[in-house]
Short mmCIF file of C-alpha atoms and ligand atoms in Angstrom, two decimals:
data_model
loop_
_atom_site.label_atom_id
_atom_site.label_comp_id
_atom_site.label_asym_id
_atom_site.label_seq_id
_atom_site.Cartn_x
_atom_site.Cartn_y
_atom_site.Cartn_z
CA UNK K 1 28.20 11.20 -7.10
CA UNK K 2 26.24 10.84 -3.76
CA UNK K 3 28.80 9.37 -1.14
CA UNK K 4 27.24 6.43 0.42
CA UNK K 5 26.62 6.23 4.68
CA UNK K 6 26.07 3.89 7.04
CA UNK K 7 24.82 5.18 9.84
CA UNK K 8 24.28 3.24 12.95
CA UNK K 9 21.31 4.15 15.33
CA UNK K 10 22.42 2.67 19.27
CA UNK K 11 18.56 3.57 20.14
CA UNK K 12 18.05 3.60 23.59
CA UNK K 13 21.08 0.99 24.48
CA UNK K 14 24.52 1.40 25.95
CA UNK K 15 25.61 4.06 28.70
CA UNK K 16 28.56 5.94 28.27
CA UNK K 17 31.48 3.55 29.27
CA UNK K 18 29.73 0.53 26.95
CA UNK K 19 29.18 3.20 24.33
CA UNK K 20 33.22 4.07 24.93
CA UNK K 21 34.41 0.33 24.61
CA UNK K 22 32.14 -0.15 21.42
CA UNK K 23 33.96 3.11 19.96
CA UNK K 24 37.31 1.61 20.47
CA UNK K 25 36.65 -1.83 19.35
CA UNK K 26 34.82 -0.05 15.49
CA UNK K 27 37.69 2.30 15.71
CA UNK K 28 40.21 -0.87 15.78
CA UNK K 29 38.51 -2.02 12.59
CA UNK K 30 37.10 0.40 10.55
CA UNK K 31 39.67 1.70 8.25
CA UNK K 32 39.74 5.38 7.74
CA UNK K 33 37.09 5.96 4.93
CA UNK K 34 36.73 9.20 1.95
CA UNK K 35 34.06 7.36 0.03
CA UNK K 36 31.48 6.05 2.77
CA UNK K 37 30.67 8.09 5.91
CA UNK K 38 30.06 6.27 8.86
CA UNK K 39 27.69 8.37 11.41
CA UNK K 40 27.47 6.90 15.01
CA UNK K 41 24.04 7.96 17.02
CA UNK K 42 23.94 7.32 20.60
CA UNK K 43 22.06 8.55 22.80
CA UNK K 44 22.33 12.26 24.41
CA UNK K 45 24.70 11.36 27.34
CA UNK K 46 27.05 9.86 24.98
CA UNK K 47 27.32 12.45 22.42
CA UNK K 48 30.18 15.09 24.31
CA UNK K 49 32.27 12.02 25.23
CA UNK K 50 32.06 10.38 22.34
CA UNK K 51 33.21 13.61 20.51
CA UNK K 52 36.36 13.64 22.12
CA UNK K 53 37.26 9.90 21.85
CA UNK K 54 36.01 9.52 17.89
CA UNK K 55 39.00 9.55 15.21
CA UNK K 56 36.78 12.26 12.68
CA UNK K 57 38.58 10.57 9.76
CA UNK K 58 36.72 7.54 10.42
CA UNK K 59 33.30 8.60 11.88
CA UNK K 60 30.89 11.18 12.54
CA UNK K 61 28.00 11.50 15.08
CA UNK K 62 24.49 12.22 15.18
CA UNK K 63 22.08 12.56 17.34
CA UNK K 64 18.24 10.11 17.94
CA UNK K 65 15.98 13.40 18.24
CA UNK K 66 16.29 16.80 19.18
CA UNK K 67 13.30 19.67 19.86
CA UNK K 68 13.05 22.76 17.33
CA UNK K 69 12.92 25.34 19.52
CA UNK K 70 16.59 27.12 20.26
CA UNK K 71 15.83 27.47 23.82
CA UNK K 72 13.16 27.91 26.74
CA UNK K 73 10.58 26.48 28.26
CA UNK K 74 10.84 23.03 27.38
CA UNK K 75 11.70 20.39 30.76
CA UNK K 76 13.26 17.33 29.20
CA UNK K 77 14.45 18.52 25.97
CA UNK K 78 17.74 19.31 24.17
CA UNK K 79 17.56 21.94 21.34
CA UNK K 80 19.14 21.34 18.11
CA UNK K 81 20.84 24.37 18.78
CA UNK K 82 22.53 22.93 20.93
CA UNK K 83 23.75 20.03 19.43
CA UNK K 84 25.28 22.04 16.79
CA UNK K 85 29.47 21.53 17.86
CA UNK K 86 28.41 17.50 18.57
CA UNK K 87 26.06 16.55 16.00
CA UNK K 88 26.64 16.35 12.10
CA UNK K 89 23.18 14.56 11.63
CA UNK K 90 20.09 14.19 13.37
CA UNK K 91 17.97 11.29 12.89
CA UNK K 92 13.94 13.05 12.88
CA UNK K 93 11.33 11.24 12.45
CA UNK K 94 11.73 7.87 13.44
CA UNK K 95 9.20 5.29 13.36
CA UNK K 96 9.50 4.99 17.11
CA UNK K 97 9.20 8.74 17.27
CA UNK K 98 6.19 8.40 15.66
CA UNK K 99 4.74 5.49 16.88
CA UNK K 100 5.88 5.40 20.54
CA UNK K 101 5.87 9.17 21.32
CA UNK K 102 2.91 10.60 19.10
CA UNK K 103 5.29 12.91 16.89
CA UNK K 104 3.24 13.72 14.32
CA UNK K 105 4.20 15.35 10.51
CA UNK K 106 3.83 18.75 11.37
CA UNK K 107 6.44 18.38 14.64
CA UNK K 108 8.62 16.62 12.17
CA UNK K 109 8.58 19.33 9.48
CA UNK K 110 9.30 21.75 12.38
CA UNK K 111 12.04 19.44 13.23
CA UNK K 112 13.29 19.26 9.99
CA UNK K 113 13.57 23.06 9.51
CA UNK K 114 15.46 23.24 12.96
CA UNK K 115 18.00 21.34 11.54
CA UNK K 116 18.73 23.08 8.31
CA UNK K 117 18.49 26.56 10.37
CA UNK K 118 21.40 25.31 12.91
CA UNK K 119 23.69 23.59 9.59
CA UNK K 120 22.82 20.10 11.16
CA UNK K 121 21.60 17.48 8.57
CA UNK K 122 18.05 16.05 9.14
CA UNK K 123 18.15 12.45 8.48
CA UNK K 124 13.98 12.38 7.85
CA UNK K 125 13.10 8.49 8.20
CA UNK K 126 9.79 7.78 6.78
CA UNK K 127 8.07 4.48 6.39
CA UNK K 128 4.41 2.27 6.18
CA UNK K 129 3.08 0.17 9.02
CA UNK K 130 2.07 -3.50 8.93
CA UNK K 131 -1.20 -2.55 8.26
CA UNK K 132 -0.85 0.52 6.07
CA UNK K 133 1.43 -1.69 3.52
CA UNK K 134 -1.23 -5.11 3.70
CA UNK K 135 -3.94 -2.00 2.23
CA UNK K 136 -1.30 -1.27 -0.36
CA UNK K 137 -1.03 2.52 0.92
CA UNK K 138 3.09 2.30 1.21
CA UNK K 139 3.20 5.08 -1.70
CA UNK K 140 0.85 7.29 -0.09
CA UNK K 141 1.66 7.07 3.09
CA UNK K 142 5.41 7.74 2.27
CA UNK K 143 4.75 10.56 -0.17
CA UNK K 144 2.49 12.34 2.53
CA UNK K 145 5.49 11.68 5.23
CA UNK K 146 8.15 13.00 3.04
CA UNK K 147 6.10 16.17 1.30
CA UNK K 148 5.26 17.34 4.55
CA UNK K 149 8.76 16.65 6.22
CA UNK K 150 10.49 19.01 4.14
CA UNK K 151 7.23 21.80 3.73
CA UNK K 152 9.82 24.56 5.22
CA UNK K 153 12.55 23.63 3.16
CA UNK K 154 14.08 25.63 -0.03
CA UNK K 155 15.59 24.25 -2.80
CA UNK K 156 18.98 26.05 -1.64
CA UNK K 157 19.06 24.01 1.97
CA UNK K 158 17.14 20.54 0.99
CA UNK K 159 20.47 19.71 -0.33
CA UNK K 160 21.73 19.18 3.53
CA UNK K 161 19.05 16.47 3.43
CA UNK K 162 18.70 12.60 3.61
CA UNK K 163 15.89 10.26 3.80
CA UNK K 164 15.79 7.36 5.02
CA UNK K 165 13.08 4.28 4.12
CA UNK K 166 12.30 2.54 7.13
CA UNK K 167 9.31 0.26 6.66
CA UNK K 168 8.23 -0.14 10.31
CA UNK K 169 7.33 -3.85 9.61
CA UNK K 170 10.89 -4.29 9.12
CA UNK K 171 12.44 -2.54 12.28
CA UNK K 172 13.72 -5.26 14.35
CA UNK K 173 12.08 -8.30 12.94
CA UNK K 174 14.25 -9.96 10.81
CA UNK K 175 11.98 -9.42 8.05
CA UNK K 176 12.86 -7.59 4.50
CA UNK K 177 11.08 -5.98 2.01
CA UNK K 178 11.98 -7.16 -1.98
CA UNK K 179 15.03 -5.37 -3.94
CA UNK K 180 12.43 -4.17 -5.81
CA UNK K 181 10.12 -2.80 -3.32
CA UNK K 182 13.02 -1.03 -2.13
CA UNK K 183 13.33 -0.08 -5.11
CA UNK K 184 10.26 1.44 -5.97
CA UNK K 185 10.15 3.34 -2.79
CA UNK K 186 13.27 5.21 -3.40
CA UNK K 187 12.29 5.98 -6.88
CA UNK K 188 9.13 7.81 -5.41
CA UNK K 189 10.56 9.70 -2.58
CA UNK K 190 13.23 10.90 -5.75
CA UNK K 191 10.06 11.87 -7.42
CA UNK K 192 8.10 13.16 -4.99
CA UNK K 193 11.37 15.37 -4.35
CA UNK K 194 12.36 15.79 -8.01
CA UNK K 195 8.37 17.26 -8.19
CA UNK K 196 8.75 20.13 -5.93
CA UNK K 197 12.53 21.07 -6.02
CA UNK K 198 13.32 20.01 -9.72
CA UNK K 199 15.06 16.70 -11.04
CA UNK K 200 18.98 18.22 -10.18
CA UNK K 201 18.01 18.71 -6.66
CA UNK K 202 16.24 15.29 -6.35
CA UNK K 203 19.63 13.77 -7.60
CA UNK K 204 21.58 15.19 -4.64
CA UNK K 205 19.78 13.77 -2.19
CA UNK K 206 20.60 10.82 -0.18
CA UNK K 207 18.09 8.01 0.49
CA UNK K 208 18.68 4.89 3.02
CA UNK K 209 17.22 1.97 3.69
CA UNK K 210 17.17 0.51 7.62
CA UNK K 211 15.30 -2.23 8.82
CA UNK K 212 16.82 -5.58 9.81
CA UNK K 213 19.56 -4.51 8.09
CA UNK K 214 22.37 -7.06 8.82
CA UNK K 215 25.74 -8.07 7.44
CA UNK K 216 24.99 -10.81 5.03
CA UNK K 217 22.29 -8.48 2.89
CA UNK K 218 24.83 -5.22 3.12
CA UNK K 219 26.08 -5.76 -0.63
CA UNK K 220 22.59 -6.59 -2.23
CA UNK K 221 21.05 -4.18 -0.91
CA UNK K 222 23.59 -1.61 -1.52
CA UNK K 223 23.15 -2.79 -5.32
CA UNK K 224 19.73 -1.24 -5.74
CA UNK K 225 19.15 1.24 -7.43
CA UNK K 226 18.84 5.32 -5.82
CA UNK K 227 19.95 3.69 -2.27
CA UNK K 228 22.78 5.16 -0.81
CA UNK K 229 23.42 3.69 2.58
CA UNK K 230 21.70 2.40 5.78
CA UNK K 231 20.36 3.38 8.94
CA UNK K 232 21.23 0.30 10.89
CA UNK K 233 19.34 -0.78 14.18
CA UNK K 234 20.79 -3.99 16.29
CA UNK K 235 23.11 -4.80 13.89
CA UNK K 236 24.70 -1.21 15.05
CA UNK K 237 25.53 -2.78 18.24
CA UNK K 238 27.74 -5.66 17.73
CA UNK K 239 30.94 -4.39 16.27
CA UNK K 240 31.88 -7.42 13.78
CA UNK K 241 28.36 -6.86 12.43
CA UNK K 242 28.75 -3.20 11.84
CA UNK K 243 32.61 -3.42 11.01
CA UNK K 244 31.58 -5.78 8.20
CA UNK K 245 28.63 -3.37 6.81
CA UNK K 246 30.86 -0.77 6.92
CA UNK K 247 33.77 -2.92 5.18
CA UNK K 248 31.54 -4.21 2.32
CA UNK K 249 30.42 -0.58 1.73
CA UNK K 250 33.57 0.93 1.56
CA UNK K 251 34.55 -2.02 -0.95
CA UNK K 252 31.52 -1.47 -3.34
CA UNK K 253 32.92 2.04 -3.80
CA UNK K 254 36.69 1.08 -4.41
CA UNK K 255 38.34 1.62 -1.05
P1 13P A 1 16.92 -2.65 13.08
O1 13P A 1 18.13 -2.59 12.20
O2 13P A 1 17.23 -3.16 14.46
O3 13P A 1 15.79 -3.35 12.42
O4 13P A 1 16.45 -1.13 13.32
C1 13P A 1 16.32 -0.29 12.23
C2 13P A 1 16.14 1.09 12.71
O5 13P A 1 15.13 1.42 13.32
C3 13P A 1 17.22 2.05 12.45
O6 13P A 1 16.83 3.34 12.73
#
């Protein structure tokens, strides 16, 4: 049994005393959870705070992005390394990553194998543009993504692993892909996994959708088949919204 997340990604949004209050306010509602894990990711500042304030029987944290290197030379970044007593996951890849700040695959393998090295699980998001899904290259582009994401990893440490689907169309649009494309997605990235590592390790793994991901699609989309949570965006934000993701989730597996 893979046990289902929600995870919510705060982006670049709330400072430390609006990250604090929206802590409290999940915390009031959010019942203490074995079967779903709920992963907060704010940004850097709020990480050490939140780590004291966060009741660990009802959330974990992650972290947006984090550099490979341990240490050194590097103005401007924080090491995964160093993240290790905060973060539980680190989100890698991200479409804005990519898109925004010209990370390409190879970083993001290098990223990847950071995480694994320092016990932190990557949460490798991969996903097709606009364009790249109107010329019907979704598959490829997501196979490429996710075979060279994980290059460095063994069959021993992928386990540590999740994926998450994040068409980039989708990311704060309103707009959804079908069940079914879903769908078909997550059966490939199991494939393209099951391929390298073998068909046991490919059923470890944990695969997430996010994109417009909202309260009113949490159950349906939780329904298809091979997804195992989200990555939420805005949604993340508002705490009835994310309270109610989280509620439905915990539901669909009996709690
Ligand atoms: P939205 O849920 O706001 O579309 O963002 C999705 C996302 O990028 C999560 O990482």
């Amino acid at each position: 049994m893979r046990k289902k997340i929600i995870a919510g990604n705060w982006k670049m949004n709330l400072n430390v005393s609006q990250g604090s209050v929206l802590v409290h306010r999940l915390q009031e509602r959010i019942k203490t959870t074995k079967n779903v894990e709920v992963i907060l990711c704010p940004s850097f500042v709020s990480l050490q705070p939140l780590s004291l304030q966060i009741d660990r029987r009802k959330f974990k944290l992650g972290a947006q992005n984090a550099y490979f290197e341990d240490e050194g030379a590097f103005t401007g970044e924080v090491s995964i390394a160093m993240l290790r007593d905060l973060a539980s996951y680190i989100i890698v890849g991200h479409s804005e990553r990519r898109h925004k700040f010209g990370e390409n695959d190879d970083l993001i393998a290098k990223k990847v194998a950071a995480c694994v090295r320092n016990d932190i699980a990557p949460i490798l998001c991969v996903g097709e543009t606009a364009s790249e899904r109107a010329a019907k290259e979704t598959k490829q582009t997501v196979h490429d993504q996710l075979s060279v994401g994980v290059r460095d990893l063994t069959s021993q440490n992928i386990k540590h692993l999740v994926v998450a689907y994040e068409p980039v169309w989708a990311i704060g649009s309103g707009r959804l892909p079908k069940p079914h494309e879903v769908e078909e997605v997550t059966s490939l990235i199991r494939s393209t996994i099951a391929h390298i590592y073998g068909q046991n390790v490919a059923e470890k793994i944990r695969i997430l959708y996010g994109g417009s991901v909202n309260p009113d699609i949490t159950k349906g989309y939780l329904e298809i088949e091979g997804i195992d949570g989200f990555l939420v965006g805005g949604a993340s934000l508002n705490y009835e919204y994310f309270s109610r993701i989280v509620a439905t989730a915990q539901e669909l597996e009996g709690e």
